[in-house]
Amino acid sequence: MNENSKGIIDRLWGAFSSMKLGLTLLGIIAFVAGIGTVIPQEAMDQGKAQAVGGLWKTLGFTHLYSSLWFRLLLGLLCINLIVCSTKRLRSIYLRTFKLTPPSKLAQVPQKNKQVVKGELASLRESVQEFLRQKGFRVTLSDQSNPWSFIATKRRLGNWGSLITHLSFVVLVVGALLGSLLGFKGSFTEEAGKTLPIQAIQLSKGTVSETFSVSINSAEDRFLPNGERDNWYTDMSILENGQEVARDTLSVNHPFEYKGITFYQANFSNGARFTADMGGQKNPVVLQDQGQSYYKAPGTDLYLVANLSGSSSLKPSVLYQVYKGTGADPIQTGQLTSGQTIDVQGKYKLTFDSLAGFTGIQVKKDPGVAVIWLGCGLLLGGLLLAFYWQPLVISGILQSEKGKRGSLTVGVLSGKMPDSTRKALEQFVSSVTKMIS
Amino acid sequence: MLASLEVAMFYSLVVATTLCMLLYMIWLGSKNEFIGRLATFFTIIALIADTFAIILRMITSGHPPLSNGYEFLLTFVGGILAVYLFAEFRYKLRSLGAFVMPIPCLLLMFIIMSMGPEERIAQAVPPALKSQWLTFHVITAMFAYGAFAVSFGLGIMYLLKLSKEGNGEKLSQGIVSRFPSLEVLDELAYKVVGFAFPLLTLCIITGAIWANYAWGTYWSWDPKETWSLITWIIYAGYLHARLMYGWKGKRAAWMAVFGFAAVLFTFFGVNYFLPGLHSYAQ
């Protein structure tokens, strides 16, 4: 039983330590991710995603990136990367910190090697001088016969690949943290209103915090040339009714409080009205483009507003009144600021002023810091791997006749054989020049 | 005045790019050194014209040239010209021009044929695009995509040379005799991809940082994001396969060509066929 389980573990370890598996998983992930850009996704276009065939929906193709099997693929890739990295750790450590000079000719890299002949003492000195000048880290053999050396430059580049691979695991952990411990939601509110954080519309997770958010002002600001500058929201955080933080946020300039970040996501205009029903005056605020409606109490009349053509200098509103579920409006018209109309004899409506509705996205994601750490590691690893490639030269000096000898020197070919060959040629020509 | 000058720079860019492409091709066949130098000269002129067109656009619009597809394409062309010129001078590889220059030339023809003047004018940028991170995002994309275009050219050269060798043709004559050895072409393509891959990674990361500031989501599986990830995976595959299976030479060259097809799809295909958060790039 024990041997069996050991065999299974070994087999699993063997399977997951395969780079072939990693590449296959990457290929599958790329292919599947590509499919997700063609099939409508619920997160992007719920309407179109609903129209997709039942089988695709059942298989999770309309919420592909959050489906269990897609996450399973990412998980398998993580395991593969961890196992591969663990397996390579020791050899990378040895290659970086424990390089040993060759003790016999066969240990000199065979693919890229050359021989230099000369006086033993002169060869030894020239080699050391050249390596010192070029900034190599040199390790010499303990014994003098045969004398040998191994020299390395940019040795930390050995870690580039490992760091890059592990950074992917860090990124997945960061995403997981955000998914399990965070929440995401939004709210649209006009200036002067306060709402508890728990009242926001959530799309993911739950809110445990209890503070309130007060919108002091919301502004759609324009530049002198008529271009939109940005949307600005002056916002306060209230704890037990007391303001504890305040900031003005705009797109690309979020505001953070206790790990919860508020993003300026959008902005919509609206209009303030007063509805007068037999002397009882009710304030009414409607969003542009019929995004909200007003149903007068005791009637089946629905009022919506449209602000196209309105400006801050000349505020005006197009209104439409619908009856019940009727598709066509029974009353329409335009109102300028301060103008009053009668709505089907039921109430009087006065257009007071324009209003701004700020759209704020709210997010708590404890994984973001981990994500940035993963990004940093990914980039650092790649820079080490591609811009800081290690170079290892080793050689062995064998005496021939009397004071003369031959130095066999080789360079580890690495990823770029042509460049390493040039490095070897430079070494040989410099040493030859120095001894002559 | 500045707008007219920018238009003049754009057409100078078109003329210089077309001329240098033709001259590189003639040079490859004629081996006339003067024509070769003239080709390089026009490539430098094209890069200068592109740079001035971008600078003039920045002055007239008051923001980085990132508000529409025309501006993105100008930066893409600039990236290809810059990386190509670097490769030509650094590796003394003029023959590469005949295979890389058709790409910026086709991109410019695409602008002329598919974008009317109203699509080329500077447009107001929405609040989401007002971020320094976007500038870094596009600059890294420009050089990464430029380098991938160069690796594509090297891949084509490799495949051409290999096919001639396979046919047993005399390599001391003909166009391919001007190409470096297969080993040098292969390694150069690897070096260029090795240069571009971290840049593509940085492009994706700066995009994620910007998205997090703008939309509160560092990754939303938007089609553009997803296809940039697919492109990244293809090049990651190229780098791994080379190490693991020794996929050097022919297979690596095909992967460089295939990878650039993914780059083009990420740049064009997604903008025109798969709308998402990046739809403003159309």
XYZ file of C-alpha atoms in Angstrom:
718
model
C 0.000 0.000 0.000
C 2.778 2.333 1.029
C 4.783 1.476 -2.037
C 1.690 1.982 -4.166
C 0.989 5.423 -2.736
C 4.672 6.311 -3.093
C 4.478 5.190 -6.696
C 1.446 7.384 -7.323
C 3.115 10.392 -5.714
C 6.239 9.823 -7.780
C 4.193 9.508 -10.938
C 2.242 12.668 -10.129
C 5.464 14.508 -9.279
C 6.954 13.297 -12.537
C 3.905 14.379 -14.523
C 3.736 17.826 -12.955
C 7.463 18.451 -13.261
C 7.181 18.177 -17.019
C 7.642 21.356 -19.022
C 5.668 19.643 -21.759
C 2.617 19.637 -19.480
C 3.164 23.319 -18.724
C 3.325 24.208 -22.389
C 0.267 22.082 -23.176
C -1.685 23.812 -20.402
C -0.573 27.232 -21.659
C -1.705 26.277 -25.166
C -5.104 25.115 -23.899
C -5.514 28.272 -21.798
C -4.666 30.460 -24.809
C -7.093 28.561 -27.034
C -9.924 28.609 -24.514
C -9.319 32.285 -23.691
C -9.581 33.023 -27.418
C -12.951 31.246 -27.574
C -14.110 33.487 -24.733
C -13.509 36.567 -26.879
C -15.842 35.239 -29.573
C -18.689 33.864 -27.432
C -20.537 36.700 -25.641
C -19.684 36.794 -21.935
C -22.253 37.497 -19.233
C -19.907 39.962 -17.550
C -19.669 42.034 -20.734
C -22.973 41.651 -22.563
C -25.628 39.851 -20.594
C -28.248 40.209 -23.337
C -26.146 38.527 -26.016
C -24.865 35.906 -23.565
C -28.488 34.921 -22.813
C -29.050 34.254 -26.516
C -26.188 31.724 -26.727
C -27.165 28.039 -27.116
C -28.039 26.074 -23.983
C -25.174 23.593 -24.303
C -22.553 26.355 -24.380
C -24.172 27.969 -21.363
C -24.231 24.675 -19.458
C -20.556 24.118 -20.215
C -19.790 27.544 -18.807
C -18.716 29.193 -22.049
C -20.780 32.319 -21.362
C -18.940 32.935 -18.080
C -15.797 31.230 -19.242
C -13.173 33.092 -17.231
C -14.948 32.466 -13.945
C -15.966 28.887 -14.760
C -14.715 26.114 -12.535
C -12.887 24.268 -15.302
C -11.040 27.384 -16.482
C -9.929 27.991 -12.902
C -8.938 24.327 -12.694
C -6.694 24.834 -15.734
C -5.039 27.816 -14.038
C -4.655 25.775 -10.846
C -3.014 22.885 -12.704
C -0.630 25.339 -14.362
C 0.253 26.733 -10.931
C 1.005 23.247 -9.571
C 3.106 22.540 -12.646
C 5.071 25.764 -12.174
C 5.641 25.117 -8.460
C 6.836 21.543 -9.065
C 9.082 22.564 -11.974
C 10.558 25.428 -9.948
C 11.158 23.239 -6.897
C 12.931 20.719 -9.074
C 15.173 23.357 -10.625
C 15.923 25.261 -7.421
C 18.979 23.226 -6.397
C 20.656 23.291 -9.794
C 20.122 27.049 -10.107
C 21.581 27.567 -6.629
C 24.619 25.474 -7.507
C 25.018 27.211 -10.860
C 24.949 30.601 -9.158
C 26.863 30.141 -5.940
C 28.725 26.838 -6.056
C 30.518 26.707 -9.356
C 33.489 24.376 -9.233
C 36.453 24.566 -11.589
C 36.935 21.535 -13.873
C 39.231 18.846 -12.512
C 39.569 17.045 -15.830
C 39.431 17.949 -19.495
C 36.017 16.346 -20.036
C 34.439 18.833 -17.614
C 35.256 21.800 -19.852
C 32.194 22.704 -22.008
C 32.678 20.653 -25.150
C 30.450 22.481 -27.651
C 32.306 25.774 -27.471
C 35.933 25.207 -26.636
C 39.367 26.330 -27.818
C 42.967 25.653 -26.900
C 45.660 28.268 -26.204
C 49.280 27.243 -25.871
C 52.006 29.124 -24.047
C 54.089 29.373 -20.935
C 52.271 28.045 -17.899
C 52.905 31.009 -15.608
C 52.122 33.532 -18.314
C 48.885 31.790 -19.270
C 47.766 31.683 -15.647
C 48.446 35.368 -15.144
C 46.876 36.442 -18.435
C 43.709 34.482 -17.791
C 43.307 36.001 -14.329
C 44.123 39.483 -15.591
C 41.590 39.245 -18.431
C 38.838 37.922 -16.174
C 39.526 40.603 -13.566
C 39.423 43.349 -16.191
C 36.128 42.089 -17.588
C 34.481 41.881 -14.181
C 34.189 38.108 -13.902
C 33.762 36.376 -10.566
C 36.539 33.791 -10.576
C 36.945 30.527 -8.690
C 40.331 28.800 -8.940
C 41.053 25.145 -8.338
C 42.712 24.124 -5.085
C 45.467 22.170 -6.738
C 48.097 23.654 -8.985
C 48.405 20.696 -11.310
C 46.320 20.791 -13.322
C 45.491 24.437 -12.675
C 41.905 25.266 -13.568
C 39.372 28.016 -13.188
C 35.719 28.807 -13.617
C 34.529 32.374 -14.048
C 31.058 33.821 -14.192
C 29.475 37.130 -14.993
C 25.877 38.319 -14.472
C 25.298 35.204 -12.388
C 22.008 36.471 -10.918
C 20.564 36.055 -14.404
C 20.311 32.357 -13.516
C 17.354 33.208 -11.278
C 15.405 35.074 -13.953
C 13.514 32.112 -15.300
C 12.624 30.754 -11.833
C 11.392 34.159 -10.611
C 9.334 34.604 -13.792
C 7.638 31.244 -13.360
C 6.903 31.715 -9.675
C 5.532 35.203 -10.311
C 2.665 33.581 -12.177
C 1.781 31.644 -9.015
C 1.905 34.911 -7.031
C -0.455 36.504 -9.571
C -2.942 33.650 -9.249
C -2.764 33.848 -5.428
C -3.445 37.612 -5.664
C -6.436 37.053 -7.914
C -7.720 34.350 -5.561
C -7.410 36.640 -2.522
C -9.380 39.342 -4.294
C -11.996 36.857 -5.365
C -12.447 35.277 -1.909
C -12.013 38.230 0.438
C -13.053 41.225 -1.618
C -16.226 42.723 -2.989
C -17.226 44.811 -5.946
C -20.182 47.085 -6.329
C -21.389 50.444 -7.529
C -23.840 53.208 -6.851
C -25.227 56.220 -8.653
C -26.121 59.175 -6.507
C -26.701 62.897 -6.780
C -25.015 65.647 -4.777
C -26.300 66.171 -1.247
C -27.256 62.534 -0.702
C -25.786 60.104 1.818
C -25.957 56.350 1.595
C -24.690 53.523 3.819
C -21.889 51.511 2.199
C -23.990 48.385 2.696
C -26.665 49.848 0.421
C -24.512 49.811 -2.726
C -25.437 47.475 -5.564
C -23.077 44.491 -5.278
C -21.863 42.389 -8.171
C -19.474 40.272 -6.117
C -18.863 39.466 -2.427
C -20.394 41.025 0.689
C -19.790 44.251 2.589
C -19.012 44.027 6.282
C -18.070 47.705 6.799
C -20.651 50.044 8.282
C -19.666 53.595 7.343
C -21.685 55.900 5.093
C -20.782 57.826 1.979
C -21.902 61.384 1.472
C -21.766 63.058 -1.939
C -20.923 66.727 -1.373
C -20.832 67.674 -5.038
C -20.809 66.018 -8.443
C -19.606 67.883 -11.485
C -19.176 67.219 -15.188
C -16.372 69.704 -15.903
C -15.410 71.015 -19.334
C -12.243 72.694 -20.600
C -12.328 76.171 -22.219
C -12.025 74.501 -25.655
C -15.256 72.596 -25.046
C -13.631 69.202 -24.439
C -14.660 67.268 -21.372
C -12.071 67.657 -18.619
C -13.261 64.978 -16.228
C -16.042 64.025 -13.857
C -15.415 65.143 -10.295
C -17.057 63.926 -7.127
C -16.407 65.535 -3.758
C -17.068 62.726 -1.313
C -17.029 62.299 2.466
C -16.872 59.184 4.597
C -19.070 59.318 7.674
C -18.555 57.093 10.703
C -21.480 57.418 13.146
C -22.519 60.610 11.395
C -19.079 62.206 11.757
C -16.921 63.017 8.746
C -13.679 61.019 9.031
C -12.315 61.427 5.498
C -12.988 63.578 2.482
C -11.552 63.720 -1.029
C -12.370 64.708 -4.570
C -12.148 61.807 -6.957
C -12.195 61.754 -10.744
C -11.566 59.148 -13.440
C -8.026 57.776 -12.980
C -7.815 59.349 -9.497
C -9.555 56.985 -7.075
C -9.998 57.495 -3.349
C -9.253 54.839 -0.753
C -10.606 54.438 2.731
C -9.878 51.431 4.989
C -8.920 49.223 2.039
C -12.053 50.132 0.089
C -11.425 52.060 -3.107
C -13.921 54.378 -4.779
C -13.557 54.913 -8.513
C -15.240 57.568 -10.594
C -16.831 55.316 -13.191
C -19.397 57.444 -15.010
C -21.638 60.435 -14.773
C -25.155 61.136 -15.875
C -27.124 64.313 -15.899
C -30.569 64.658 -14.492
C -33.277 67.196 -13.694
C -34.937 68.418 -10.486
C -38.692 68.978 -10.545
C -41.406 69.828 -8.075
C -44.618 67.847 -8.361
C -47.578 69.757 -6.885
C -50.568 67.493 -6.057
C -53.346 69.603 -4.639
C -50.929 71.861 -2.754
C -48.688 69.065 -1.549
C -45.278 69.696 -3.088
C -42.914 66.739 -3.670
C -39.326 67.094 -4.912
C -38.610 64.795 -7.877
C -35.181 64.024 -9.370
C -34.964 62.139 -12.663
C -31.933 60.866 -14.537
C -31.309 61.612 -18.187
C -32.379 59.247 -20.996
C -35.206 57.740 -18.979
C -32.821 55.935 -16.619
C -35.266 56.643 -13.797
C -38.976 57.547 -13.659
C -41.481 59.214 -11.346
C -44.856 57.655 -10.658
C -47.151 60.154 -9.037
C -48.933 58.664 -5.971
C -52.436 57.438 -6.677
C -51.988 57.582 -10.462
C -50.686 55.249 -13.152
C -48.751 58.069 -14.818
C -45.030 57.604 -15.354
C -42.788 60.617 -15.988
C -39.340 60.334 -17.650
C -36.854 63.035 -18.652
C -34.422 63.571 -21.500
C -31.789 66.288 -21.415
C -30.454 66.213 -24.967
C -30.057 69.785 -26.157
C -29.796 71.161 -22.643
C -26.778 73.131 -21.439
C -25.711 74.588 -18.126
C -26.258 78.090 -19.558
C -29.730 77.336 -20.929
C -31.198 74.438 -18.945
C -34.129 72.689 -20.539
C -35.700 69.262 -20.332
C -37.782 67.113 -22.648
C -40.421 65.240 -20.664
C -42.641 62.303 -21.539
C -45.623 60.967 -19.646
C -46.695 57.329 -20.091
C -49.913 55.775 -18.875
C -49.727 52.301 -17.348
C -47.828 49.901 -19.566
C -48.568 51.887 -22.724
C -45.697 51.967 -25.172
C -46.415 55.480 -26.487
C -46.292 58.625 -24.404
C -49.606 60.384 -23.803
C -48.015 63.751 -23.144
C -44.648 65.209 -24.201
C -43.038 68.616 -24.253
C -40.095 70.781 -23.342
C -39.659 72.734 -20.144
C -37.239 75.541 -19.432
C -36.040 76.440 -15.982
C -38.921 77.564 -13.708
C -41.655 76.604 -16.206
C -44.729 74.723 -14.924
C -47.116 72.428 -16.796
C -50.215 70.464 -15.936
C -49.864 66.679 -16.188
C -53.171 65.110 -17.269
C -55.025 67.218 -14.703
C -53.523 65.114 -11.902
C -50.644 67.271 -10.773
C -48.566 70.287 -11.709
C -44.929 69.827 -12.627
C -42.257 72.547 -12.350
C -38.760 72.135 -13.765
C -36.390 73.579 -11.133
C -32.826 72.895 -12.265
C -30.347 70.435 -13.695
C -28.830 67.780 -11.424
C -25.665 65.682 -11.654
C -25.576 61.970 -10.850
C -22.199 60.527 -10.153
C -21.525 56.860 -10.880
C -19.047 55.402 -8.420
C -17.554 51.949 -8.510
C -16.632 50.551 -5.116
C -14.118 47.800 -4.668
C -12.340 45.990 -1.903
C -9.541 43.801 -3.172
C -6.963 42.649 -0.630
C -5.217 40.810 -3.459
C -4.187 43.920 -5.411
C -0.924 44.392 -3.500
C -0.085 40.739 -4.183
C -0.907 41.286 -7.872
C 1.537 44.213 -8.079
C 4.144 42.090 -6.291
C 3.568 39.365 -8.896
C 3.867 41.912 -11.722
C 7.124 43.221 -10.240
C 8.512 39.701 -9.929
C 7.389 38.842 -13.453
C 9.083 41.878 -14.910
C 12.190 41.536 -12.738
C 12.462 37.860 -13.658
C 12.154 38.592 -17.371
C 14.689 41.398 -17.210
C 17.123 39.043 -15.479
C 16.403 36.254 -17.940
C 16.735 38.304 -21.122
C 18.794 41.385 -20.304
C 21.165 39.887 -17.731
C 22.176 36.572 -19.211
C 24.955 34.836 -17.297
C 28.208 33.958 -18.965
C 30.325 31.077 -17.666
C 33.881 30.436 -18.855
C 35.948 27.585 -17.513
C 39.329 26.202 -18.418
C 42.016 23.778 -17.441
C 45.741 24.247 -17.903
C 47.785 21.162 -18.590
C 51.560 21.195 -18.641
C 53.264 19.760 -21.673
C 56.998 20.169 -21.851
C 58.855 21.910 -19.067
C 57.335 25.332 -18.458
C 54.945 25.216 -21.408
C 51.393 24.011 -21.404
C 48.005 24.178 -23.123
C 44.918 25.901 -21.802
C 41.632 24.311 -22.863
C 38.881 26.807 -22.332
C 35.167 26.510 -22.984
C 32.030 28.607 -22.654
C 28.612 27.293 -21.695
C 26.563 27.813 -24.837
C 23.326 28.933 -23.108
C 20.478 30.363 -25.156
C 22.615 32.173 -27.695
C 25.415 30.035 -29.146
C 26.597 32.722 -31.567
C 27.071 35.314 -28.814
C 28.801 32.883 -26.460
C 31.094 31.788 -29.259
C 32.036 35.429 -29.764
C 32.719 35.753 -26.025
C 35.053 32.751 -26.240
C 36.799 34.188 -29.287
C 37.303 37.471 -27.449
C 38.730 35.599 -24.451
C 41.137 33.570 -26.582
C 42.322 36.511 -28.678
C 42.884 38.698 -25.600
C 44.775 35.999 -23.714
C 46.848 35.179 -26.812
C 47.719 38.864 -27.195
C 48.650 39.154 -23.520
C 51.027 36.187 -23.533
C 52.738 37.106 -26.790
C -0.791 75.853 -39.980
C 0.512 73.130 -37.641
C -2.261 70.792 -38.760
C -1.254 71.292 -42.427
C 2.366 70.659 -41.520
C 1.311 67.453 -39.777
C -0.519 66.316 -42.924
C 2.606 67.141 -44.959
C 4.685 65.062 -42.525
C 2.257 62.160 -42.832
C 2.509 62.134 -46.632
C 6.318 62.517 -46.418
C 6.248 59.445 -44.181
C 4.156 57.543 -46.730
C 6.466 58.491 -49.620
C 9.683 57.787 -47.674
C 8.401 54.415 -46.416
C 7.278 53.327 -49.887
C 10.574 54.443 -51.417
C 12.732 52.731 -48.806
C 10.749 49.492 -49.195
C 11.260 49.545 -52.977
C 14.919 50.526 -52.654
C 15.655 47.742 -50.166
C 14.128 45.269 -52.633
C 16.114 46.685 -55.560
C 19.277 46.660 -53.441
C 18.715 43.019 -52.601
C 18.647 42.170 -56.297
C 21.202 44.651 -57.643
C 23.804 44.683 -54.837
C 24.374 48.341 -55.668
C 25.791 49.965 -52.536
C 24.448 53.421 -53.409
C 20.891 52.088 -53.614
C 21.388 50.357 -50.276
C 22.520 53.589 -48.653
C 19.636 55.458 -50.241
C 17.215 52.888 -48.770
C 18.656 53.422 -45.299
C 18.530 57.200 -45.830
C 14.816 57.083 -46.700
C 14.124 54.888 -43.682
C 15.720 57.543 -41.470
C 13.660 60.217 -43.260
C 10.534 58.117 -42.660
C 11.309 57.853 -38.935
C 11.947 61.607 -38.693
C 8.696 62.377 -40.576
C 6.769 59.967 -38.326
C 8.272 61.511 -35.182
C 7.421 65.037 -36.371
C 3.892 64.004 -37.345
C 3.410 62.590 -33.834
C 4.936 65.675 -32.143
C 2.804 68.048 -34.238
C -0.290 66.014 -33.402
C 0.590 66.255 -29.703
C 0.994 70.027 -29.963
C -2.284 70.571 -31.816
C -4.347 68.173 -29.705
C -2.684 68.913 -26.371
C -2.449 65.263 -25.388
C -0.380 62.173 -26.281
C -1.281 60.752 -29.716
C -3.566 58.058 -28.404
C -7.081 59.201 -29.143
C -7.850 57.128 -32.241
C -6.693 54.315 -34.533
C -4.784 56.714 -36.811
C -2.623 57.915 -33.945
C -2.030 54.381 -32.661
C -0.968 53.302 -36.162
C 1.475 56.209 -36.432
C 3.120 55.096 -33.182
C 3.137 51.453 -34.366
C 4.876 52.482 -37.618
C 7.340 54.572 -35.589
C 8.125 51.551 -33.411
C 8.830 49.330 -36.425
C 11.050 51.951 -38.088
C 13.016 52.607 -34.879
C 13.616 48.942 -34.014
C 14.430 48.106 -37.632
C 17.003 50.905 -37.924
C 18.581 49.803 -34.650
C 18.840 46.214 -35.976
C 20.256 47.376 -39.311
C 23.009 49.460 -37.718
C 23.743 47.134 -34.814
C 23.919 43.923 -36.843
C 24.827 45.355 -40.283
C 21.735 43.687 -41.678
C 20.384 45.771 -44.544
C 18.772 42.807 -46.301
C 16.226 42.701 -43.452
C 14.725 45.947 -44.781
C 13.139 44.236 -47.772
C 11.159 41.999 -45.404
C 10.295 44.450 -42.632
C 9.514 47.623 -44.584
C 6.437 46.185 -46.357
C 4.768 46.064 -42.910
C 4.827 49.845 -42.136
C 4.088 50.466 -45.808
C 0.935 48.308 -45.621
C -0.085 49.933 -42.333
C 0.174 53.378 -43.939
C -1.777 52.191 -46.995
C -4.413 50.908 -44.592
C -4.670 54.397 -43.076
C -4.983 56.034 -46.514
C -7.512 53.561 -47.870
C -9.723 52.941 -44.850
C -9.575 56.123 -42.769
C -11.184 59.278 -44.051
C -9.870 62.719 -43.032
C -12.525 62.946 -40.308
C -11.192 59.761 -38.739
C -7.656 61.089 -38.732
C -8.279 64.405 -36.987
C -7.413 64.797 -33.329
C -10.345 63.929 -31.127
C -11.216 64.768 -27.563
C -10.030 62.046 -25.219
C -12.508 60.596 -22.738
C -11.613 60.946 -19.037
C -10.493 57.291 -18.854
C -7.686 57.971 -21.333
C -6.262 60.850 -19.315
C -3.566 58.875 -17.551
C 0.220 58.799 -17.632
C 0.018 55.031 -17.406
C -1.613 54.996 -20.822
C 1.429 56.789 -22.258
C 3.761 54.117 -20.842
C 1.322 51.441 -22.002
C 1.409 52.648 -25.616
C 5.155 53.381 -25.716
C 5.964 49.841 -24.548
C 3.461 48.421 -27.051
C 5.053 50.494 -29.812
C 8.546 49.087 -29.267
C 7.369 45.551 -28.493
C 5.205 45.388 -31.619
C 7.988 47.030 -33.652
C 10.435 44.374 -32.487
C 7.966 41.577 -33.211
C 7.648 42.958 -36.760
C 11.434 42.729 -37.079
C 11.425 39.145 -35.749
C 8.734 38.373 -38.348
C 11.044 39.702 -41.096
C 13.903 37.582 -39.742
C 11.633 34.521 -39.666
C 10.674 35.037 -43.318
C 14.340 35.463 -44.272
C 15.213 32.261 -42.441
C 12.463 30.301 -44.176
C 13.443 31.672 -47.595
C 17.091 30.845 -47.098
C 16.256 27.407 -45.795
C 14.004 26.631 -48.763
C 16.740 27.683 -51.211
C 19.237 25.494 -49.373
C 16.751 22.650 -49.407
C 16.379 23.002 -53.174
C 20.137 22.661 -53.483
C 20.449 26.050 -55.207
C 23.798 27.779 -55.322
C 23.834 30.123 -52.369
C 26.767 32.152 -53.591
C 24.403 33.830 -56.043
C 20.922 35.266 -55.843
C 19.043 37.216 -53.234
C 19.618 34.867 -50.305
C 23.376 35.157 -50.732
C 23.007 38.557 -49.083
C 21.373 37.014 -46.025
C 23.454 36.140 -42.962
C 23.873 32.467 -42.097
C 20.864 30.512 -40.896
C 22.342 30.309 -37.402
C 22.806 34.073 -37.204
C 19.264 34.731 -38.485
C 17.833 32.284 -35.969
C 19.748 33.726 -33.049
C 18.972 37.279 -34.063
C 15.250 36.484 -34.173
C 15.596 34.997 -30.694
C 17.422 38.102 -29.459
C 14.745 40.387 -30.897
C 11.937 38.327 -29.348
C 13.937 38.275 -26.093
C 14.075 42.083 -26.255
C 10.384 42.456 -27.105
C 8.925 39.877 -24.705
C 9.718 41.797 -21.478
C 8.412 44.935 -23.212
C 5.145 43.201 -24.101
C 4.938 42.067 -20.468
C 5.515 45.655 -19.317
C 2.857 46.799 -21.784
C 0.346 44.365 -20.267
C 1.345 45.344 -16.717
C 1.094 49.107 -17.347
C -2.264 48.446 -18.990
C -3.362 46.569 -15.869
C -2.212 49.405 -13.578
C -4.024 51.957 -15.731
C -7.182 49.823 -15.843
C -7.072 49.521 -12.068
C -6.952 53.313 -11.700
C -9.559 53.959 -14.354
C -12.065 51.141 -13.872
C -11.043 49.564 -10.574
C -10.182 46.289 -12.289
C -6.660 45.305 -13.196
C -7.845 42.496 -15.444
C -11.320 42.175 -16.901
C -10.824 39.644 -19.724
C -11.648 42.347 -22.240
C -10.984 40.939 -25.784
C -7.949 43.200 -26.250
C -6.479 42.099 -22.916
C -7.212 38.481 -23.681
C -5.604 38.634 -27.128
C -2.536 40.395 -25.779
C -2.307 37.530 -23.280
C -2.669 35.005 -26.132
C 0.127 36.804 -28.025
C 2.213 36.717 -24.854
C 1.568 32.978 -24.487
C 2.562 32.328 -28.126
C 5.890 34.091 -27.632
C 6.337 32.382 -24.236
C 5.802 29.127 -26.137
C 8.414 30.213 -28.699
C 10.971 30.864 -25.961
C 10.219 27.625 -24.084
C 10.056 25.373 -27.142
C 13.433 26.674 -28.214
C 14.969 25.682 -24.917
C 13.084 22.503 -24.276
C 12.726 20.843 -27.647
C 15.562 22.653 -29.342
C 12.958 24.225 -31.633
C 15.502 26.386 -33.330
C 15.580 27.144 -37.002
C 12.524 26.305 -39.079
C 10.012 25.757 -36.304
C 11.190 28.839 -34.406
C 10.962 30.883 -37.619
C 7.371 29.724 -38.182
C 6.533 30.604 -34.587
C 7.964 34.117 -35.084
C 5.735 34.511 -38.159
C 2.722 33.066 -36.334
C 3.410 35.266 -33.293
C 3.355 38.394 -35.419
C 0.031 37.306 -36.931
C -1.292 37.254 -33.342
C 0.197 40.738 -32.799
C -1.656 42.022 -35.865
C -4.886 40.411 -34.728
C -4.485 41.941 -31.264
C -3.919 45.325 -32.903
C -6.492 45.216 -35.711
C -8.709 42.186 -35.350
C -9.802 42.961 -31.821
C -10.440 46.647 -32.568
C -12.561 45.882 -35.596
C -14.181 42.534 -34.806
C -14.311 42.147 -31.033
C -15.389 45.366 -29.308
C -14.736 45.789 -25.630
C -13.181 48.332 -23.302
C -10.622 49.181 -25.984
C -13.337 50.125 -28.503
C -12.126 53.755 -28.481
C -9.038 52.515 -30.331
C -11.087 52.062 -33.523
